[in-house]
GROMACS .gro file of C-alpha atoms in nm:
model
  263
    1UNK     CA    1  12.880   6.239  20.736
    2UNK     CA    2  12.584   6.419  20.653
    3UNK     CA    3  12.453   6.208  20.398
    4UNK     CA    4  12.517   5.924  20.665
    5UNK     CA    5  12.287   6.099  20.898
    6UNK     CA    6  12.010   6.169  20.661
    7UNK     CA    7  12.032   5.840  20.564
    8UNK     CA    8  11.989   5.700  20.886
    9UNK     CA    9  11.742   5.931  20.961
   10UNK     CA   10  11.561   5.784  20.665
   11UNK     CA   11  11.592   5.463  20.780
   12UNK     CA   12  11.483   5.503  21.129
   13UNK     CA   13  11.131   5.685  20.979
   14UNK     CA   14  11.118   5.393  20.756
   15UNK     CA   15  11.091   5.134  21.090
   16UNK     CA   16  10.876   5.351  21.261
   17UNK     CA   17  10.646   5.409  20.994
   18UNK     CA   18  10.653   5.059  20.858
   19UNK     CA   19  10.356   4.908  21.084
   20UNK     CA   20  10.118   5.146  20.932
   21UNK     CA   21  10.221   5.121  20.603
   22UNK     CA   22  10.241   4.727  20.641
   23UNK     CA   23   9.831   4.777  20.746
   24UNK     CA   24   9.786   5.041  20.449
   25UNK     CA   25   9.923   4.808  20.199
   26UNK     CA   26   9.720   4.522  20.375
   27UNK     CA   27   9.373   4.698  20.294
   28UNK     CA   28   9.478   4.817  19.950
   29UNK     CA   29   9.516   4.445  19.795
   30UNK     CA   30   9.297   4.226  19.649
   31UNK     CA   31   9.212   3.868  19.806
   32UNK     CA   32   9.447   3.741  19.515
   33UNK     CA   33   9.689   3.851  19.641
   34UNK     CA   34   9.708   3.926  20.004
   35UNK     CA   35   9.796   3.556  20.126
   36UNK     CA   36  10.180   3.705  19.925
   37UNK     CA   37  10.202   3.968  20.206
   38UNK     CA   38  10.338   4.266  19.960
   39UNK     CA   39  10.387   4.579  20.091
   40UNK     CA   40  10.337   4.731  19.723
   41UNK     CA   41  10.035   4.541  19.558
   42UNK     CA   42  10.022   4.541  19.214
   43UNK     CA   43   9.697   4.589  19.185
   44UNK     CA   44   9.567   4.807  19.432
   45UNK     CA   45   9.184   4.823  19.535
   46UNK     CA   46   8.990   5.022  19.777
   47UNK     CA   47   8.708   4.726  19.803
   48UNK     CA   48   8.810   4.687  20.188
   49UNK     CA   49   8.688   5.021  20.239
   50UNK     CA   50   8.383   5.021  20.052
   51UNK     CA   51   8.289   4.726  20.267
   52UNK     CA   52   8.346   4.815  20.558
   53UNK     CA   53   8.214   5.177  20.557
   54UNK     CA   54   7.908   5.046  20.369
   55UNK     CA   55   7.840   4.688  20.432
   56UNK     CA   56   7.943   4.624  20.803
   57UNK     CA   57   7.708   4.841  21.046
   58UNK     CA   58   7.855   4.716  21.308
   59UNK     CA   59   8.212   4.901  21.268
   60UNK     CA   60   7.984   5.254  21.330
   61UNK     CA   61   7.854   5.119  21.646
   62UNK     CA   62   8.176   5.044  21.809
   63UNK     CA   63   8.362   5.310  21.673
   64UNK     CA   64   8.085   5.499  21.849
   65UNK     CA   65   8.095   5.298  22.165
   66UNK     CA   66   8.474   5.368  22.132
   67UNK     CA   67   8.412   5.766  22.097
   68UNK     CA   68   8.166   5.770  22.397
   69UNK     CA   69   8.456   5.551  22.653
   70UNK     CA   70   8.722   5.815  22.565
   71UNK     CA   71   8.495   6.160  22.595
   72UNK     CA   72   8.360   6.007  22.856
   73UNK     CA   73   8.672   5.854  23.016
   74UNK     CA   74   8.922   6.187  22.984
   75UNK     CA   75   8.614   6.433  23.094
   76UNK     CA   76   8.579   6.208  23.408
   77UNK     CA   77   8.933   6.258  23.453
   78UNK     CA   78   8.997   6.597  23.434
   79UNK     CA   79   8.679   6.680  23.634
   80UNK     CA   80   8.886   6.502  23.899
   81UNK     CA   81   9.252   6.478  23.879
   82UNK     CA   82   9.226   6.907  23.807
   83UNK     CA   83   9.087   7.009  24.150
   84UNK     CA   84   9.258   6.734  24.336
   85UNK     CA   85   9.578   6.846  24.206
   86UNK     CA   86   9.501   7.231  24.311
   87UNK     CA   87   9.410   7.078  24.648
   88UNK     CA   88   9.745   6.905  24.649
   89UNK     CA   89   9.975   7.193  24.600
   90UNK     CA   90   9.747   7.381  24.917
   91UNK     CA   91   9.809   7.167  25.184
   92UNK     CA   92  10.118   7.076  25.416
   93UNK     CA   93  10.431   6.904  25.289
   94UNK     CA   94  10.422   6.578  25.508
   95UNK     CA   95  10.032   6.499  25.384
   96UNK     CA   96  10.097   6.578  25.058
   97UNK     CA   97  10.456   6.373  25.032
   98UNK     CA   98  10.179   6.090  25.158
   99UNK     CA   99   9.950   6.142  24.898
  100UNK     CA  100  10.193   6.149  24.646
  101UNK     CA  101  10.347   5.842  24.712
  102UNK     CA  102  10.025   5.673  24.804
  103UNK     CA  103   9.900   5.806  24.370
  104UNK     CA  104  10.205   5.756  24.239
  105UNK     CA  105  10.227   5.318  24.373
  106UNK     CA  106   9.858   5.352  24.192
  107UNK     CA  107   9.951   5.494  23.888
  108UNK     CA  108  10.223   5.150  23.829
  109UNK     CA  109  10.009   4.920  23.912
  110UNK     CA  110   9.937   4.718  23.564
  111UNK     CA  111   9.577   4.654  23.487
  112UNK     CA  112   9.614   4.226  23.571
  113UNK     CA  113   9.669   4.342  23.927
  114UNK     CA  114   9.378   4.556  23.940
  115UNK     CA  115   9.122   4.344  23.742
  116UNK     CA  116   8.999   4.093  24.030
  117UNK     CA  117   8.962   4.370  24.242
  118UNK     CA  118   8.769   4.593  24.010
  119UNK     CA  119   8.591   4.295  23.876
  120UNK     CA  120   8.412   4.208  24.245
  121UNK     CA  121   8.326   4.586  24.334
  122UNK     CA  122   8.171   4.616  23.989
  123UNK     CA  123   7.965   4.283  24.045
  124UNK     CA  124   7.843   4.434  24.395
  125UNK     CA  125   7.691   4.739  24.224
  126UNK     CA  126   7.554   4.513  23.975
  127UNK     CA  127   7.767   4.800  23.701
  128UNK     CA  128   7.919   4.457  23.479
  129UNK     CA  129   7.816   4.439  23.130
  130UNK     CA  130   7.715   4.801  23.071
  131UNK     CA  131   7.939   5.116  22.970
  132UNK     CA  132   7.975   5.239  23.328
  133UNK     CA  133   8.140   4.922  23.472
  134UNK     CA  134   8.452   5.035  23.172
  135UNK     CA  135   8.413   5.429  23.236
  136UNK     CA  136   8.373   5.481  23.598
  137UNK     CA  137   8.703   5.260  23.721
  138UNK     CA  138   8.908   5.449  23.468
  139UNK     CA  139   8.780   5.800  23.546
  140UNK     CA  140   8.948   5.773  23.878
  141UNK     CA  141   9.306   5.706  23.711
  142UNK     CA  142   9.604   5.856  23.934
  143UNK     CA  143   9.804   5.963  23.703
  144UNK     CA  144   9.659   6.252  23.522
  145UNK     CA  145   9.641   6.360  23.899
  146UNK     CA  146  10.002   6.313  23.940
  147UNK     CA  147  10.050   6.545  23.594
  148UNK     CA  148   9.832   6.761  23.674
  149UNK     CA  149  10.001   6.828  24.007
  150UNK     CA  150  10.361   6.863  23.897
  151UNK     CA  151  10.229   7.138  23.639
  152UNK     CA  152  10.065   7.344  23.919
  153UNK     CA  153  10.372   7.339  24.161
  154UNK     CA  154  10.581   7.414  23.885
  155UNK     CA  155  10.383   7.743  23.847
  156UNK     CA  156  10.523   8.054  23.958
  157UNK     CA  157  10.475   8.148  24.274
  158UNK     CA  158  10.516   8.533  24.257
  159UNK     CA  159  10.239   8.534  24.019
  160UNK     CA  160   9.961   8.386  24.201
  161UNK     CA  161  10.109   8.590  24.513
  162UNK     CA  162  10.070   8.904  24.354
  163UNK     CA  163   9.681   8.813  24.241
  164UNK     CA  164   9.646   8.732  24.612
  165UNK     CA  165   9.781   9.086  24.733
  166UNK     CA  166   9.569   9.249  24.468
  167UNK     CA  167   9.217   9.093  24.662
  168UNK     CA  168   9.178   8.772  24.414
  169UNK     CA  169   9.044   8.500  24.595
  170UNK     CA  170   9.135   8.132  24.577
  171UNK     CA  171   8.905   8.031  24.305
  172UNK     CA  172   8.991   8.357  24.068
  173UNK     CA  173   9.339   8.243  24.140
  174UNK     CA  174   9.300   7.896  24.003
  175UNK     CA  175   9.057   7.955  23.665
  176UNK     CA  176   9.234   8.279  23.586
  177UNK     CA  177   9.599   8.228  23.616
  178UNK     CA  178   9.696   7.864  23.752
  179UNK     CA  179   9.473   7.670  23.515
  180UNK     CA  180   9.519   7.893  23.188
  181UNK     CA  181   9.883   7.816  23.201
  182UNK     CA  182   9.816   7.469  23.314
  183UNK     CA  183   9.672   7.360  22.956
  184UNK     CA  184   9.955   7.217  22.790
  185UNK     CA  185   9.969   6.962  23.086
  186UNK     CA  186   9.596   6.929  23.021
  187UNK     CA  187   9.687   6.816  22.655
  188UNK     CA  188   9.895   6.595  22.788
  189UNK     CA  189   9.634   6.374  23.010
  190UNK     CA  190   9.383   6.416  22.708
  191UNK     CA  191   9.687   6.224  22.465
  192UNK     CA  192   9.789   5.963  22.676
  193UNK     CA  193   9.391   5.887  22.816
  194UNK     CA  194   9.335   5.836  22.400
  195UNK     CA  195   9.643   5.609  22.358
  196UNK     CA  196   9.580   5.443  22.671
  197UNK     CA  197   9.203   5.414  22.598
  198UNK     CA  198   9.131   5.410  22.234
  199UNK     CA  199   9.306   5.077  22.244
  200UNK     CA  200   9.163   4.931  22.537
  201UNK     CA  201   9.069   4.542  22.527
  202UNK     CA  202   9.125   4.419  22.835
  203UNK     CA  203   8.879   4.572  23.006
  204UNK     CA  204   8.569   4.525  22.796
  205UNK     CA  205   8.662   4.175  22.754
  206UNK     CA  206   8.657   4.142  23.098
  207UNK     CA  207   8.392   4.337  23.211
  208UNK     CA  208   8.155   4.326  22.936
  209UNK     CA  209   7.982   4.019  22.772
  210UNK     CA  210   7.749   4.188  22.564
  211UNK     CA  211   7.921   4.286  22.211
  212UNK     CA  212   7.708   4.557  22.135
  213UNK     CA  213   7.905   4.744  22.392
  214UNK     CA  214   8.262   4.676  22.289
  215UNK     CA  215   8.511   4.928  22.184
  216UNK     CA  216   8.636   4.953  21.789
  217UNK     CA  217   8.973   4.783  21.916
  218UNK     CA  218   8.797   4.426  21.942
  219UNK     CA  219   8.598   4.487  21.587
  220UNK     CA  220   8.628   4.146  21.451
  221UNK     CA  221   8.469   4.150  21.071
  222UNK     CA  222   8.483   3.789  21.048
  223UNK     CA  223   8.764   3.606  20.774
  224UNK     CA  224   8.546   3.398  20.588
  225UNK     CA  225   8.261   3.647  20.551
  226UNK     CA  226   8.477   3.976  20.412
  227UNK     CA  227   8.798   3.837  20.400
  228UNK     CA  228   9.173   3.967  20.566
  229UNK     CA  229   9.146   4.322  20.390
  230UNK     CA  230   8.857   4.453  20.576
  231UNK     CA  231   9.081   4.378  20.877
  232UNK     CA  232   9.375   4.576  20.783
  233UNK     CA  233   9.157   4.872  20.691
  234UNK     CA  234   9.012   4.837  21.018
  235UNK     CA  235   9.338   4.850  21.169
  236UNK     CA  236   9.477   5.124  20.973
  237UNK     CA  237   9.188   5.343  21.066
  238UNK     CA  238   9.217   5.259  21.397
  239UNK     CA  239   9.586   5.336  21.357
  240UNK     CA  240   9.573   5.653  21.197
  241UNK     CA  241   9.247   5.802  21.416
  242UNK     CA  242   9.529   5.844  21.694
  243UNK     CA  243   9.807   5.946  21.480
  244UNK     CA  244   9.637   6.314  21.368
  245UNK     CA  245   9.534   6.385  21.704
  246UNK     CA  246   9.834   6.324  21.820
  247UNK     CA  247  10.028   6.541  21.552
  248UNK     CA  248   9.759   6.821  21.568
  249UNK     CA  249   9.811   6.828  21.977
  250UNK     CA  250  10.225   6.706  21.951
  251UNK     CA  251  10.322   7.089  22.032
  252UNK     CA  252  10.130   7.119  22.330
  253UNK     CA  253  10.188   6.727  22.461
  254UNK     CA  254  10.595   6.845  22.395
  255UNK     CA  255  10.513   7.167  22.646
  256UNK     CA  256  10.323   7.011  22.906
  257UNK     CA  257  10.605   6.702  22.963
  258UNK     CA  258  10.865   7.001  22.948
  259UNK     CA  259  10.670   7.145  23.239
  260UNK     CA  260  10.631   6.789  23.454
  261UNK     CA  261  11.003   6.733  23.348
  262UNK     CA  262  11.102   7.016  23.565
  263UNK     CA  263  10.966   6.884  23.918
   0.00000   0.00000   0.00000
């Protein structure tokens, strides 16, 4: 039975891991032989590399552009969804059951819905094709407010009582105790903005027509110019970028849903 298990356990790693090593063995072979679609070359080469870190400018200036939407994108975020969550927990139930309602049929509401919309109040303020028209619609996101909320009302309450009765005021109370223990549910907006926004292409293909501007996740090298391996190490890096922030933040992204999970 145990053997069993480990083997299935093997097995299920093997599936989950195969995309990336599908893309990994994609950039490692040779134009010979990558219309065979191997996943172990025979002859391996690192030539898709070399080309693209040294031969294709372009891939620094979107990876950049990519860099910028996501600091940009999560700081906007946090700067927003942190104090409106505090606000959240401080005023009465029936507004806040409002609110929360009101956020939470936001939060679901795919990106198709929301593009036409977006689309003419970014035309109005004359904010289509540059930066701002992708940053400033996703820096008002509901749901790291909704996150950030169920972490502070999951807080004890005898603890920020007890800084109250000892003279703290409102504001010592929140960047002293509340927010301190509110960082793993920080993590967690900071992981899923990067998934959510590393990857974006929907947005900057609508809202931008000016390439110079686009995210790394539309990076298109060209086919006949460096050929199909420069796009699999493309999409690798893209790939694994993601994947070691993730596993260098996993333990607290595991803490903060434990602390949403408990609302």
């Amino acid at each position: 039975m145990k053997r069993a298990g480990k083997g299935m356990k093997l097995l299920l790693i093997f599936v989950l891991f195969y995309p990336l090593l599908f893309l990994l063995a994609g950039s490692l072979t040779g134009e010979m032989e990558i219309s065979e679609w191997v996943l172990f070359p025979q002859y391996p080469t690192a030539v898709s590399y070399v080309e693209l870190l040294f031969d294709i400018p372009e891939f620094y200036v979107l990876f950049w552009n990519s860099v910028s939407y996501v600091i940009c994108i999560i700081a906007g975020q946090l700067a927003i969804a942190v104090p409106a969550a505090w606000a959240l927990t401080n005023i009465r139930p029936v507004l806040r059951k409002v609110i929360i309602v009101a956020d939470i049929a936001v939060a679901v509401l795919p990106f198709q819905v929301r593009m036409l919309p977006e689309y003419l109040v970014l035309k109005d303020l004359n904010l289509l094709d540059c930066p701002a028209g992708i940053i400033l619609p996703e820096v008002f996101s509901a749901l790291p407010v909704l996150i950030m909320y169920y972490s502070f009302s999951n807080q004890p309450k005898a603890l920020k009582e007890s800084a109250r009765v000892d003279g703290a005021t409102e504001f010592q109370v929140f960047c002293k105790i509340s927010l301190p223990v509110a960082v793993p549910a920080i993590v967690t907006c900071v992981i899923l903005a990067l998934l959510e926004y590393w990857n974006m292409i929907e947005q900057p293909l609508m809202f931008i027509k000016n390439k110079s501007y686009w995210p790394l996740a539309l990076f298109s090298p060209g086919d006949a110019e460096y050929g199909m391996g420069v796009v699999f190490a493309m999409a690798f890096f893209l790939s694994v970028f993601v994947l070691l922030i993730f596993m260098l933040l996993q333990k607290y992204f595991e803490e903060g849903l434990s602390t949403i999970s408990k609302e």
